[in-house]
Amino acid sequence: MYHIIFSADENYIKYTAVLITSIVKNTNKNKFYLKENKYYFHILSNFISDNTIKKIQSLEKELNDIFPCIIQIHILSDKNFKSYPISGAAHSSKLPYYRLKLSSILEEQIDKCLYLDSDMLCLCDIREIFTINLEGKIAGVVGDPGSKKFKIKFKEYGKKKVLYFGKNYFNSGFLLINLKEWKKNGIEQKCENLASKSYYIKAADQDLLNATIKPQYQLKLDFSYNFNIKTLLYVICKNEKPNRLNYTREEFIESAKSPKILHYGEKPWKFLKSYTDLQGKNINDYWWQIAEKTPIFNKELLEQKTNIKDHLLYSALGLELLKAIKSFNFVKISSLIHNTNQDKCFMYNVQIIHNEIFGLCCMLGEIVLYARRNNKNTFNVLLKAFKILNEFKKYANKIK
């Protein structure tokens, strides 16, 4: 039995359904890995309506025509996570922490499971992952491409302390878990103990897991198993700068040639377009191809698709910021931050943005929108934009 776990609230169920469908549809019926050749999908949630539960049951029935599977819902409560702070990624809900209770939720005899974030898409026969040997390891993990500036602030013996992370920092959107070692090392309790002392955790469960699963108990897996789509724009590898993506440039390129699980930062249900893969295809199109084939949920997803405009606004603002920086027009940058009246006009220019820089424009547009939400000034926007543009210039051409 292949046990695969997701976290999703009522609104995210339809996106989880797309991921589940991608797993089932990429399963090769002619191959056999385990004796009990069936998927057991577990959805952790804080609430799912009766109507959505019926849809999930219908989804299960439809997918069983393709490959045997079970979908089970586990309803948890934020009350079970009183020790965990509301901050960072868990600023509005404690749902991100739910995966930390896996060993308490799953049946005792289960010795291995795979956790996946719902904003992913499977492109491989996922059963191959379950053949990976985890002996002596707590989890198989994939490195995070960020700058490792995540941190936990906590109090211990009356003193404020800060826990920083290094090169082995992994992304918790993909976790191949050895449940025996997880329990043996008390990961669930260690996470709760650290959380009870903490008053700020930027990346919620991800930070707690990185703090409690030491590098010697991690099995570093290929980046293709948790391929962050943002790296298609540019990425800084470990042989180029410390504490960035903990893979060499050569290892990254091999993963980029044939990613196995895509991890969407720019959600396809908000961005119809973002980055271009090595085959020259819009990476978000892959998700929508599966969404169209997702039983039960495809109709509402396709209706939602007709109203998606985030990619237009982000890229349009990014293009205007890029032009303003190139012409040293600081007045215009200030206007972009404080004046929204021209946003619709800017969006008409999106069609002239080349595919090669569309993702860059989206990234720059996020800087403008962040400045609007958080009352940041022109100087702040300039600093962030210059950093991105310098890194893009230096590393963008290295991904091919």
mmCIF file of C-alpha atoms in Angstrom:
data_model
loop_
_atom_site.group_PDB
_atom_site.id
_atom_site.type_symbol
_atom_site.label_atom_id
_atom_site.label_comp_id
_atom_site.label_asym_id
_atom_site.label_seq_id
_atom_site.Cartn_x
_atom_site.Cartn_y
_atom_site.Cartn_z
ATOM 1 C CA MET A 1 0.000 0.000 0.000
ATOM 2 C CA TYR A 2 1.351 3.435 -0.957
ATOM 3 C CA HIS A 3 0.392 5.933 1.739
ATOM 4 C CA ILE A 4 0.446 9.534 0.499
ATOM 5 C CA ILE A 5 -0.577 12.471 2.699
ATOM 6 C CA PHE A 6 -1.794 15.983 1.874
ATOM 7 C CA SER A 7 -2.984 19.005 3.868
ATOM 8 C CA ALA A 8 -5.909 20.975 2.469
ATOM 9 C CA ASP A 9 -8.720 23.172 3.690
ATOM 10 C CA GLU A 10 -12.117 23.379 1.979
ATOM 11 C CA ASN A 11 -10.815 25.788 -0.679
ATOM 12 C CA TYR A 12 -7.754 23.718 -1.516
ATOM 13 C CA ILE A 13 -9.470 20.366 -2.006
ATOM 14 C CA LYS A 14 -9.971 20.880 -5.751
ATOM 15 C CA TYR A 15 -6.253 21.589 -6.180
ATOM 16 C CA THR A 16 -5.391 18.496 -4.160
ATOM 17 C CA ALA A 17 -7.723 16.563 -6.484
ATOM 18 C CA VAL A 18 -5.582 17.652 -9.446
ATOM 19 C CA LEU A 19 -2.433 16.399 -7.707
ATOM 20 C CA ILE A 20 -4.079 13.086 -6.842
ATOM 21 C CA THR A 21 -5.254 12.722 -10.444
ATOM 22 C CA SER A 22 -1.747 13.421 -11.739
ATOM 23 C CA ILE A 23 -0.401 10.645 -9.489
ATOM 24 C CA VAL A 24 -2.976 8.119 -10.659
ATOM 25 C CA LYS A 25 -2.711 9.009 -14.345
ATOM 26 C CA ASN A 26 1.089 8.700 -14.307
ATOM 27 C CA THR A 27 0.982 5.209 -12.825
ATOM 28 C CA ASN A 28 2.246 2.478 -15.143
ATOM 29 C CA LYS A 29 -0.172 -0.449 -14.732
ATOM 30 C CA ASN A 30 2.384 -2.823 -16.203
ATOM 31 C CA LYS A 31 4.887 -2.233 -13.400
ATOM 32 C CA PHE A 32 4.700 -3.617 -9.883
ATOM 33 C CA TYR A 33 6.642 -2.326 -6.880
ATOM 34 C CA LEU A 34 4.824 -3.595 -3.779
ATOM 35 C CA LYS A 35 2.625 -6.648 -3.195
ATOM 36 C CA GLU A 36 -0.426 -4.562 -2.324
ATOM 37 C CA ASN A 37 -0.584 -2.398 -5.410
ATOM 38 C CA LYS A 38 -2.933 0.360 -4.227
ATOM 39 C CA TYR A 39 -2.769 4.049 -3.335
ATOM 40 C CA TYR A 40 -4.010 5.176 0.051
ATOM 41 C CA PHE A 41 -4.442 8.956 -0.037
ATOM 42 C CA HIS A 42 -4.871 10.785 3.276
ATOM 43 C CA ILE A 43 -6.166 14.375 3.379
ATOM 44 C CA LEU A 44 -5.551 16.311 6.608
ATOM 45 C CA SER A 45 -7.972 19.196 7.068
ATOM 46 C CA ASN A 46 -9.633 21.467 9.613
ATOM 47 C CA PHE A 47 -13.030 21.343 7.862
ATOM 48 C CA ILE A 48 -14.564 19.844 4.728
ATOM 49 C CA SER A 49 -18.233 20.355 3.876
ATOM 50 C CA ASP A 50 -20.621 17.457 3.209
ATOM 51 C CA ASN A 51 -20.916 18.524 -0.409
ATOM 52 C CA THR A 52 -17.139 18.430 -0.902
ATOM 53 C CA ILE A 53 -16.911 15.069 0.877
ATOM 54 C CA LYS A 54 -19.389 13.675 -1.665
ATOM 55 C CA LYS A 55 -17.227 15.053 -4.471
ATOM 56 C CA ILE A 56 -14.139 13.376 -2.984
ATOM 57 C CA GLN A 57 -16.015 10.077 -2.781
ATOM 58 C CA SER A 58 -17.031 10.418 -6.428
ATOM 59 C CA LEU A 59 -13.445 11.291 -7.348
ATOM 60 C CA GLU A 60 -12.237 8.123 -5.620
ATOM 61 C CA LYS A 61 -14.756 6.039 -7.545
ATOM 62 C CA GLU A 62 -13.739 7.548 -10.899
ATOM 63 C CA LEU A 63 -10.001 7.170 -10.265
ATOM 64 C CA ASN A 64 -10.448 3.534 -9.257
ATOM 65 C CA ASP A 65 -11.312 2.850 -12.873
ATOM 66 C CA ILE A 66 -7.718 3.853 -13.679
ATOM 67 C CA PHE A 67 -5.819 2.449 -10.683
ATOM 68 C CA PRO A 68 -6.893 1.122 -7.238
ATOM 69 C CA CYS A 69 -7.015 3.866 -4.621
ATOM 70 C CA ILE A 70 -8.626 4.976 -1.376
ATOM 71 C CA ILE A 71 -9.090 8.579 -0.265
ATOM 72 C CA GLN A 72 -9.484 9.089 3.476
ATOM 73 C CA ILE A 73 -10.215 12.401 5.200
ATOM 74 C CA HIS A 74 -8.763 13.195 8.636
ATOM 75 C CA ILE A 75 -10.353 16.194 10.387
ATOM 76 C CA LEU A 76 -8.124 17.832 12.978
ATOM 77 C CA SER A 77 -8.602 20.948 15.069
ATOM 78 C CA ASP A 78 -6.353 23.934 15.673
ATOM 79 C CA LYS A 79 -7.080 23.297 19.353
ATOM 80 C CA ASN A 80 -4.685 20.351 19.117
ATOM 81 C CA PHE A 81 -1.925 22.802 18.226
ATOM 82 C CA LYS A 82 -2.178 25.304 21.077
ATOM 83 C CA SER A 83 1.578 25.071 21.633
ATOM 84 C CA TYR A 84 2.309 26.229 18.096
ATOM 85 C CA PRO A 85 2.631 29.988 17.384
ATOM 86 C CA ILE A 86 0.503 31.839 14.857
ATOM 87 C CA SER A 87 3.225 33.449 12.765
ATOM 88 C CA GLY A 88 4.936 33.297 9.383
ATOM 89 C CA ALA A 89 3.397 30.643 7.108
ATOM 90 C CA ALA A 90 0.883 29.802 9.860
ATOM 91 C CA HIS A 91 -0.348 33.380 10.270
ATOM 92 C CA SER A 92 -4.019 32.626 9.554
ATOM 93 C CA SER A 93 -4.384 28.922 10.264
ATOM 94 C CA LYS A 94 -2.441 26.148 11.965
ATOM 95 C CA LEU A 95 -3.104 23.771 9.077
ATOM 96 C CA PRO A 96 0.598 23.872 8.010
ATOM 97 C CA TYR A 97 1.453 22.193 11.333
ATOM 98 C CA TYR A 98 -0.955 19.275 10.829
ATOM 99 C CA ARG A 99 1.611 17.124 9.014
ATOM 100 C CA LEU A 100 3.699 17.071 12.209
ATOM 101 C CA LYS A 101 1.090 14.733 13.762
ATOM 102 C CA LEU A 102 1.476 12.060 11.069
ATOM 103 C CA SER A 103 2.712 9.375 13.431
ATOM 104 C CA SER A 104 -0.375 9.868 15.619
ATOM 105 C CA ILE A 105 -2.799 9.889 12.697
ATOM 106 C CA LEU A 106 -1.628 6.919 10.648
ATOM 107 C CA GLU A 107 -2.080 3.322 11.738
ATOM 108 C CA GLU A 108 0.742 1.749 13.750
ATOM 109 C CA GLN A 109 1.719 -0.838 11.126
ATOM 110 C CA ILE A 110 2.483 1.757 8.439
ATOM 111 C CA ASP A 111 6.271 2.116 8.233
ATOM 112 C CA LYS A 112 6.681 4.517 5.307
ATOM 113 C CA CYS A 113 4.635 7.398 3.892
ATOM 114 C CA LEU A 114 5.027 10.302 1.516
ATOM 115 C CA TYR A 115 3.847 13.824 2.301
ATOM 116 C CA LEU A 116 3.211 16.239 -0.597
ATOM 117 C CA ASP A 117 2.070 19.862 -0.657
ATOM 118 C CA SER A 118 -1.155 20.400 -2.597
ATOM 119 C CA ASP A 119 0.443 22.930 -4.964
ATOM 120 C CA MET A 120 2.396 20.170 -6.688
ATOM 121 C CA LEU A 121 1.982 18.118 -9.852
ATOM 122 C CA CYS A 122 3.280 14.595 -10.368
ATOM 123 C CA LEU A 123 4.954 13.792 -13.705
ATOM 124 C CA CYS A 124 6.339 10.342 -12.841
ATOM 125 C CA ASP A 125 5.209 6.961 -11.556
ATOM 126 C CA ILE A 126 5.356 7.987 -7.917
ATOM 127 C CA ARG A 127 5.630 4.396 -6.706
ATOM 128 C CA GLU A 128 9.351 4.479 -7.558
ATOM 129 C CA ILE A 129 9.849 6.786 -4.579
ATOM 130 C CA PHE A 130 8.648 4.103 -2.192
ATOM 131 C CA THR A 131 11.514 1.829 -3.271
ATOM 132 C CA ILE A 132 14.090 4.261 -1.822
ATOM 133 C CA ASN A 133 15.942 2.732 1.141
ATOM 134 C CA LEU A 134 15.497 4.856 4.276
ATOM 135 C CA GLU A 135 17.292 2.540 6.691
ATOM 136 C CA GLY A 136 18.734 4.582 9.557
ATOM 137 C CA LYS A 137 17.194 7.790 8.178
ATOM 138 C CA ILE A 138 14.137 9.678 9.389
ATOM 139 C CA ALA A 139 13.219 11.208 6.053
ATOM 140 C CA GLY A 140 14.145 11.526 2.418
ATOM 141 C CA VAL A 141 14.192 15.248 1.666
ATOM 142 C CA VAL A 142 14.909 17.747 -1.105
ATOM 143 C CA GLY A 143 16.911 20.933 -0.576
ATOM 144 C CA ASP A 144 15.163 24.300 -0.541
ATOM 145 C CA PRO A 145 16.367 26.775 -3.219
ATOM 146 C CA GLY A 146 15.992 29.831 -0.963
ATOM 147 C CA SER A 147 18.703 31.857 0.753
ATOM 148 C CA LYS A 148 18.378 30.009 4.107
ATOM 149 C CA LYS A 149 17.334 33.159 5.960
ATOM 150 C CA PHE A 150 14.562 31.313 7.764
ATOM 151 C CA LYS A 151 14.826 31.315 11.524
ATOM 152 C CA ILE A 152 13.061 30.429 14.740
ATOM 153 C CA LYS A 153 12.877 32.891 17.620
ATOM 154 C CA PHE A 154 12.292 31.282 20.996
ATOM 155 C CA LYS A 155 12.734 31.736 24.719
ATOM 156 C CA GLU A 156 14.674 29.323 26.878
ATOM 157 C CA TYR A 157 15.408 29.753 30.576
ATOM 158 C CA GLY A 158 14.152 33.328 30.372
ATOM 159 C CA LYS A 159 16.505 34.305 27.535
ATOM 160 C CA LYS A 160 15.607 35.122 23.934
ATOM 161 C CA LYS A 161 17.379 32.941 21.390
ATOM 162 C CA VAL A 162 17.473 32.609 17.607
ATOM 163 C CA LEU A 163 17.945 29.365 15.694
ATOM 164 C CA TYR A 164 19.437 29.775 12.227
ATOM 165 C CA PHE A 165 19.657 27.235 9.413
ATOM 166 C CA GLY A 166 22.446 26.258 7.027
ATOM 167 C CA LYS A 167 23.121 24.469 3.757
ATOM 168 C CA ASN A 168 21.124 21.334 4.625
ATOM 169 C CA TYR A 169 17.840 23.244 4.970
ATOM 170 C CA PHE A 170 15.160 21.264 3.144
ATOM 171 C CA ASN A 171 11.711 22.062 1.788
ATOM 172 C CA SER A 172 8.932 20.305 3.722
ATOM 173 C CA GLY A 173 6.590 20.203 0.712
ATOM 174 C CA PHE A 174 8.060 16.781 -0.025
ATOM 175 C CA LEU A 175 8.792 14.340 2.805
ATOM 176 C CA LEU A 176 9.446 10.634 2.339
ATOM 177 C CA ILE A 177 9.093 9.513 5.949
ATOM 178 C CA ASN A 178 10.445 6.473 7.736
ATOM 179 C CA LEU A 179 7.750 6.332 10.408
ATOM 180 C CA LYS A 180 9.697 3.903 12.588
ATOM 181 C CA GLU A 181 12.644 6.278 12.856
ATOM 182 C CA TRP A 182 10.282 9.279 13.108
ATOM 183 C CA LYS A 183 8.679 7.720 16.198
ATOM 184 C CA LYS A 184 11.958 6.378 17.592
ATOM 185 C CA ASN A 185 13.484 9.873 17.484
ATOM 186 C CA GLY A 186 10.325 11.520 18.861
ATOM 187 C CA ILE A 187 10.033 14.057 16.038
ATOM 188 C CA GLU A 188 6.411 14.922 16.798
ATOM 189 C CA GLN A 189 7.182 15.652 20.462
ATOM 190 C CA LYS A 190 10.414 17.509 19.665
ATOM 191 C CA CYS A 191 8.539 19.776 17.254
ATOM 192 C CA GLU A 192 5.869 20.497 19.843
ATOM 193 C CA ASN A 193 8.453 21.189 22.572
ATOM 194 C CA LEU A 194 10.341 23.664 20.380
ATOM 195 C CA ALA A 195 7.098 25.269 19.167
ATOM 196 C CA SER A 196 5.963 25.817 22.778
ATOM 197 C CA LYS A 197 9.096 27.890 23.416
ATOM 198 C CA SER A 198 8.860 29.830 20.147
ATOM 199 C CA TYR A 199 7.233 33.185 19.539
ATOM 200 C CA TYR A 200 8.166 33.459 15.845
ATOM 201 C CA ILE A 201 8.547 30.704 13.235
ATOM 202 C CA LYS A 202 8.801 32.023 9.684
ATOM 203 C CA ALA A 203 8.200 28.800 7.755
ATOM 204 C CA ALA A 204 5.996 27.002 10.300
ATOM 205 C CA ASP A 205 6.366 23.194 10.090
ATOM 206 C CA GLN A 206 9.308 23.480 7.690
ATOM 207 C CA ASP A 207 11.465 25.287 10.237
ATOM 208 C CA LEU A 208 10.477 22.930 13.047
ATOM 209 C CA LEU A 209 11.311 19.859 10.969
ATOM 210 C CA ASN A 210 14.667 21.292 9.926
ATOM 211 C CA ALA A 211 15.425 21.978 13.563
ATOM 212 C CA THR A 212 14.505 18.482 14.764
ATOM 213 C CA ILE A 213 15.657 16.240 11.883
ATOM 214 C CA LYS A 214 19.431 16.627 11.943
ATOM 215 C CA PRO A 215 21.439 16.263 8.689
ATOM 216 C CA GLN A 216 22.763 12.802 9.607
ATOM 217 C CA TYR A 217 19.155 11.540 9.685
ATOM 218 C CA GLN A 218 18.239 13.102 6.337
ATOM 219 C CA LEU A 219 18.554 11.287 3.019
ATOM 220 C CA LYS A 220 19.134 13.941 0.387
ATOM 221 C CA LEU A 221 17.123 13.111 -2.728
ATOM 222 C CA ASP A 222 17.302 14.380 -6.285
ATOM 223 C CA PHE A 223 15.979 17.915 -6.808
ATOM 224 C CA SER A 224 13.633 16.572 -9.507
ATOM 225 C CA TYR A 225 11.378 15.109 -6.780
ATOM 226 C CA ASN A 226 10.522 18.578 -5.485
ATOM 227 C CA PHE A 227 11.281 20.807 -8.439
ATOM 228 C CA ASN A 228 10.510 24.402 -7.506
ATOM 229 C CA ILE A 229 9.350 26.042 -10.739
ATOM 230 C CA LYS A 230 10.875 29.398 -9.781
ATOM 231 C CA THR A 231 14.314 27.897 -10.410
ATOM 232 C CA LEU A 232 13.458 27.856 -14.126
ATOM 233 C CA LEU A 233 13.986 31.631 -14.096
ATOM 234 C CA TYR A 234 17.319 31.397 -12.318
ATOM 235 C CA VAL A 235 18.891 29.540 -9.435
ATOM 236 C CA ILE A 236 22.103 29.864 -7.419
ATOM 237 C CA CYS A 237 23.758 26.498 -6.792
ATOM 238 C CA LYS A 238 26.079 25.376 -4.003
ATOM 239 C CA ASN A 239 29.197 25.505 -6.192
ATOM 240 C CA GLU A 240 28.427 29.173 -6.958
ATOM 241 C CA LYS A 241 27.428 30.576 -3.574
ATOM 242 C CA PRO A 242 27.118 29.034 -0.084
ATOM 243 C CA ASN A 243 23.771 28.431 1.603
ATOM 244 C CA ARG A 244 21.652 28.497 -1.533
ATOM 245 C CA LEU A 245 20.434 25.460 -3.492
ATOM 246 C CA ASN A 246 22.372 22.518 -2.040
ATOM 247 C CA TYR A 247 22.997 20.911 -5.433
ATOM 248 C CA THR A 248 25.710 21.501 -8.028
ATOM 249 C CA ARG A 249 24.861 23.266 -11.281
ATOM 250 C CA GLU A 250 25.214 19.949 -13.118
ATOM 251 C CA GLU A 251 22.839 18.185 -10.700
ATOM 252 C CA PHE A 252 20.281 20.964 -11.066
ATOM 253 C CA ILE A 253 20.393 20.918 -14.878
ATOM 254 C CA GLU A 254 19.787 17.159 -14.935
ATOM 255 C CA SER A 255 16.722 17.677 -12.709
ATOM 256 C CA ALA A 256 15.486 20.539 -14.875
ATOM 257 C CA LYS A 257 15.671 18.352 -17.981
ATOM 258 C CA SER A 258 13.130 15.902 -16.575
ATOM 259 C CA PRO A 259 11.492 17.015 -13.311
ATOM 260 C CA LYS A 260 9.422 14.335 -11.590
ATOM 261 C CA ILE A 261 7.288 16.457 -9.250
ATOM 262 C CA LEU A 262 6.662 20.145 -9.928
ATOM 263 C CA HIS A 263 6.239 22.492 -6.966
ATOM 264 C CA TYR A 264 4.334 25.632 -7.929
ATOM 265 C CA GLY A 265 5.223 28.880 -6.181
ATOM 266 C CA GLU A 266 3.136 30.778 -8.707
ATOM 267 C CA LYS A 267 -0.090 28.817 -8.328
ATOM 268 C CA PRO A 268 -1.637 27.851 -11.686
ATOM 269 C CA TRP A 269 -5.087 28.746 -10.348
ATOM 270 C CA LYS A 270 -3.813 32.329 -9.942
ATOM 271 C CA PHE A 271 -1.208 32.501 -12.707
ATOM 272 C CA LEU A 272 -2.055 31.130 -16.140
ATOM 273 C CA LYS A 273 1.520 31.829 -17.135
ATOM 274 C CA SER A 274 4.798 32.074 -15.225
ATOM 275 C CA TYR A 275 8.064 30.368 -16.213
ATOM 276 C CA THR A 276 9.219 28.470 -19.294
ATOM 277 C CA ASP A 277 10.751 24.993 -18.989
ATOM 278 C CA LEU A 278 13.750 23.691 -20.931
ATOM 279 C CA GLN A 279 11.419 22.527 -23.719
ATOM 280 C CA GLY A 280 10.129 26.091 -24.127
ATOM 281 C CA LYS A 281 6.710 25.348 -22.643
ATOM 282 C CA ASN A 282 4.808 27.429 -20.080
ATOM 283 C CA ILE A 283 5.202 25.364 -16.903
ATOM 284 C CA ASN A 284 1.679 26.191 -15.686
ATOM 285 C CA ASP A 285 0.157 24.554 -18.775
ATOM 286 C CA TYR A 286 1.125 21.125 -17.436
ATOM 287 C CA TRP A 287 -1.085 21.672 -14.385
ATOM 288 C CA TRP A 288 -4.066 22.804 -16.437
ATOM 289 C CA GLN A 289 -3.765 19.797 -18.737
ATOM 290 C CA ILE A 290 -4.338 17.541 -15.724
ATOM 291 C CA ALA A 291 -6.973 19.876 -14.243
ATOM 292 C CA GLU A 292 -9.030 19.423 -17.422
ATOM 293 C CA LYS A 293 -8.900 15.640 -16.884
ATOM 294 C CA THR A 294 -9.580 15.697 -13.137
ATOM 295 C CA PRO A 295 -12.876 13.883 -12.512
ATOM 296 C CA ILE A 296 -15.678 15.726 -10.693
ATOM 297 C CA PHE A 297 -13.692 18.944 -10.127
ATOM 298 C CA ASN A 298 -12.702 19.793 -13.704
ATOM 299 C CA LYS A 299 -15.816 21.798 -14.530
ATOM 300 C CA GLU A 300 -15.466 24.249 -11.617
ATOM 301 C CA LEU A 301 -11.717 24.502 -12.217
ATOM 302 C CA LEU A 302 -12.216 25.429 -15.873
ATOM 303 C CA GLU A 303 -14.856 27.989 -14.890
ATOM 304 C CA GLN A 304 -12.373 29.461 -12.429
ATOM 305 C CA LYS A 305 -9.728 29.560 -15.162
ATOM 306 C CA THR A 306 -11.708 32.104 -17.201
ATOM 307 C CA ASN A 307 -11.405 34.686 -14.407
ATOM 308 C CA ILE A 308 -7.698 34.368 -13.612
ATOM 309 C CA LYS A 309 -5.863 37.679 -13.917
ATOM 310 C CA ASP A 310 -3.087 37.683 -11.319
ATOM 311 C CA HIS A 311 -0.410 36.847 -13.896
ATOM 312 C CA LEU A 312 -1.543 39.848 -15.942
ATOM 313 C CA LEU A 313 -1.298 42.308 -13.051
ATOM 314 C CA TYR A 314 1.994 40.967 -11.681
ATOM 315 C CA SER A 315 3.741 40.854 -15.052
ATOM 316 C CA ALA A 316 2.359 44.251 -16.118
ATOM 317 C CA LEU A 317 3.590 45.988 -12.963
ATOM 318 C CA GLY A 318 6.907 44.159 -13.274
ATOM 319 C CA LEU A 319 7.350 45.349 -16.849
ATOM 320 C CA GLU A 320 6.677 48.948 -15.827
ATOM 321 C CA LEU A 321 9.131 48.650 -12.923
ATOM 322 C CA LEU A 322 11.754 47.198 -15.262
ATOM 323 C CA LYS A 323 11.319 50.072 -17.727
ATOM 324 C CA ALA A 324 11.434 52.639 -14.912
ATOM 325 C CA ILE A 325 14.681 51.204 -13.538
ATOM 326 C CA LYS A 326 16.329 51.153 -16.965
ATOM 327 C CA SER A 327 15.424 54.830 -17.507
ATOM 328 C CA PHE A 328 16.240 55.810 -13.884
ATOM 329 C CA ASN A 329 12.687 57.117 -13.547
ATOM 330 C CA PHE A 330 12.337 57.062 -9.757
ATOM 331 C CA VAL A 331 9.195 59.210 -9.883
ATOM 332 C CA LYS A 332 7.480 56.495 -11.888
ATOM 333 C CA ILE A 333 8.557 53.833 -9.386
ATOM 334 C CA SER A 334 6.979 55.874 -6.612
ATOM 335 C CA SER A 335 3.830 56.214 -8.724
ATOM 336 C CA LEU A 336 3.689 52.432 -9.257
ATOM 337 C CA ILE A 337 3.682 51.964 -5.506
ATOM 338 C CA HIS A 338 1.155 54.625 -4.568
ATOM 339 C CA ASN A 339 -1.106 54.880 -7.616
ATOM 340 C CA THR A 340 -3.274 51.982 -8.812
ATOM 341 C CA ASN A 341 -5.307 53.954 -11.357
ATOM 342 C CA GLN A 342 -3.172 52.878 -14.310
ATOM 343 C CA ASP A 343 -3.030 49.174 -13.473
ATOM 344 C CA LYS A 344 -5.665 48.200 -16.043
ATOM 345 C CA CYS A 345 -3.883 50.156 -18.766
ATOM 346 C CA PHE A 346 -0.573 48.503 -17.910
ATOM 347 C CA MET A 347 -2.204 45.071 -18.215
ATOM 348 C CA TYR A 348 -2.868 45.655 -21.927
ATOM 349 C CA ASN A 349 0.919 45.625 -22.475
ATOM 350 C CA VAL A 350 1.398 42.081 -21.168
ATOM 351 C CA GLN A 351 1.190 40.615 -24.669
ATOM 352 C CA ILE A 352 4.490 42.292 -25.633
ATOM 353 C CA ILE A 353 6.436 40.574 -22.825
ATOM 354 C CA HIS A 354 8.746 37.874 -24.180
ATOM 355 C CA ASN A 355 8.463 34.415 -22.634
ATOM 356 C CA GLU A 356 12.080 34.577 -21.471
ATOM 357 C CA ILE A 357 11.362 37.463 -19.102
ATOM 358 C CA PHE A 358 7.699 36.874 -18.271
ATOM 359 C CA GLY A 359 8.590 35.166 -14.999
ATOM 360 C CA LEU A 360 11.053 37.941 -14.202
ATOM 361 C CA CYS A 361 8.304 40.528 -14.695
ATOM 362 C CA CYS A 362 6.014 38.539 -12.379
ATOM 363 C CA MET A 363 8.731 38.516 -9.741
ATOM 364 C CA LEU A 364 9.306 42.259 -10.074
ATOM 365 C CA GLY A 365 5.550 42.856 -9.969
ATOM 366 C CA GLU A 366 5.399 41.021 -6.642
ATOM 367 C CA ILE A 367 7.870 43.592 -5.247
ATOM 368 C CA VAL A 368 5.518 46.423 -6.216
ATOM 369 C CA LEU A 369 2.461 44.685 -4.787
ATOM 370 C CA TYR A 370 4.319 43.845 -1.568
ATOM 371 C CA ALA A 371 5.295 47.504 -1.241
ATOM 372 C CA ARG A 372 1.641 48.502 -1.648
ATOM 373 C CA ARG A 373 0.464 46.038 1.011
ATOM 374 C CA ASN A 374 3.165 46.936 3.520
ATOM 375 C CA ASN A 375 3.684 50.667 2.893
ATOM 376 C CA LYS A 376 7.246 50.266 1.607
ATOM 377 C CA ASN A 377 9.030 53.152 -0.099
ATOM 378 C CA THR A 378 10.780 53.603 -3.449
ATOM 379 C CA PHE A 379 14.213 52.861 -2.000
ATOM 380 C CA ASN A 380 13.015 49.525 -0.615
ATOM 381 C CA VAL A 381 11.583 48.546 -4.007
ATOM 382 C CA LEU A 382 14.792 49.568 -5.768
ATOM 383 C CA LEU A 383 16.994 47.505 -3.470
ATOM 384 C CA LYS A 384 14.917 44.352 -3.971
ATOM 385 C CA ALA A 385 14.612 44.876 -7.722
ATOM 386 C CA PHE A 386 18.350 45.501 -8.184
ATOM 387 C CA LYS A 387 19.144 42.305 -6.293
ATOM 388 C CA ILE A 388 16.823 40.220 -8.463
ATOM 389 C CA LEU A 389 18.021 41.829 -11.703
ATOM 390 C CA ASN A 390 21.687 41.312 -10.798
ATOM 391 C CA GLU A 391 21.092 37.650 -9.934
ATOM 392 C CA PHE A 392 19.008 37.156 -13.059
ATOM 393 C CA LYS A 393 21.751 38.641 -15.232
ATOM 394 C CA LYS A 394 24.400 36.443 -13.609
ATOM 395 C CA TYR A 395 22.571 33.113 -13.316
ATOM 396 C CA ALA A 396 19.624 32.988 -15.766
ATOM 397 C CA ASN A 397 21.634 31.702 -18.732
ATOM 398 C CA LYS A 398 23.153 28.894 -16.667
ATOM 399 C CA ILE A 399 20.038 26.751 -16.430
ATOM 400 C CA LYS A 400 20.313 25.321 -19.945
#
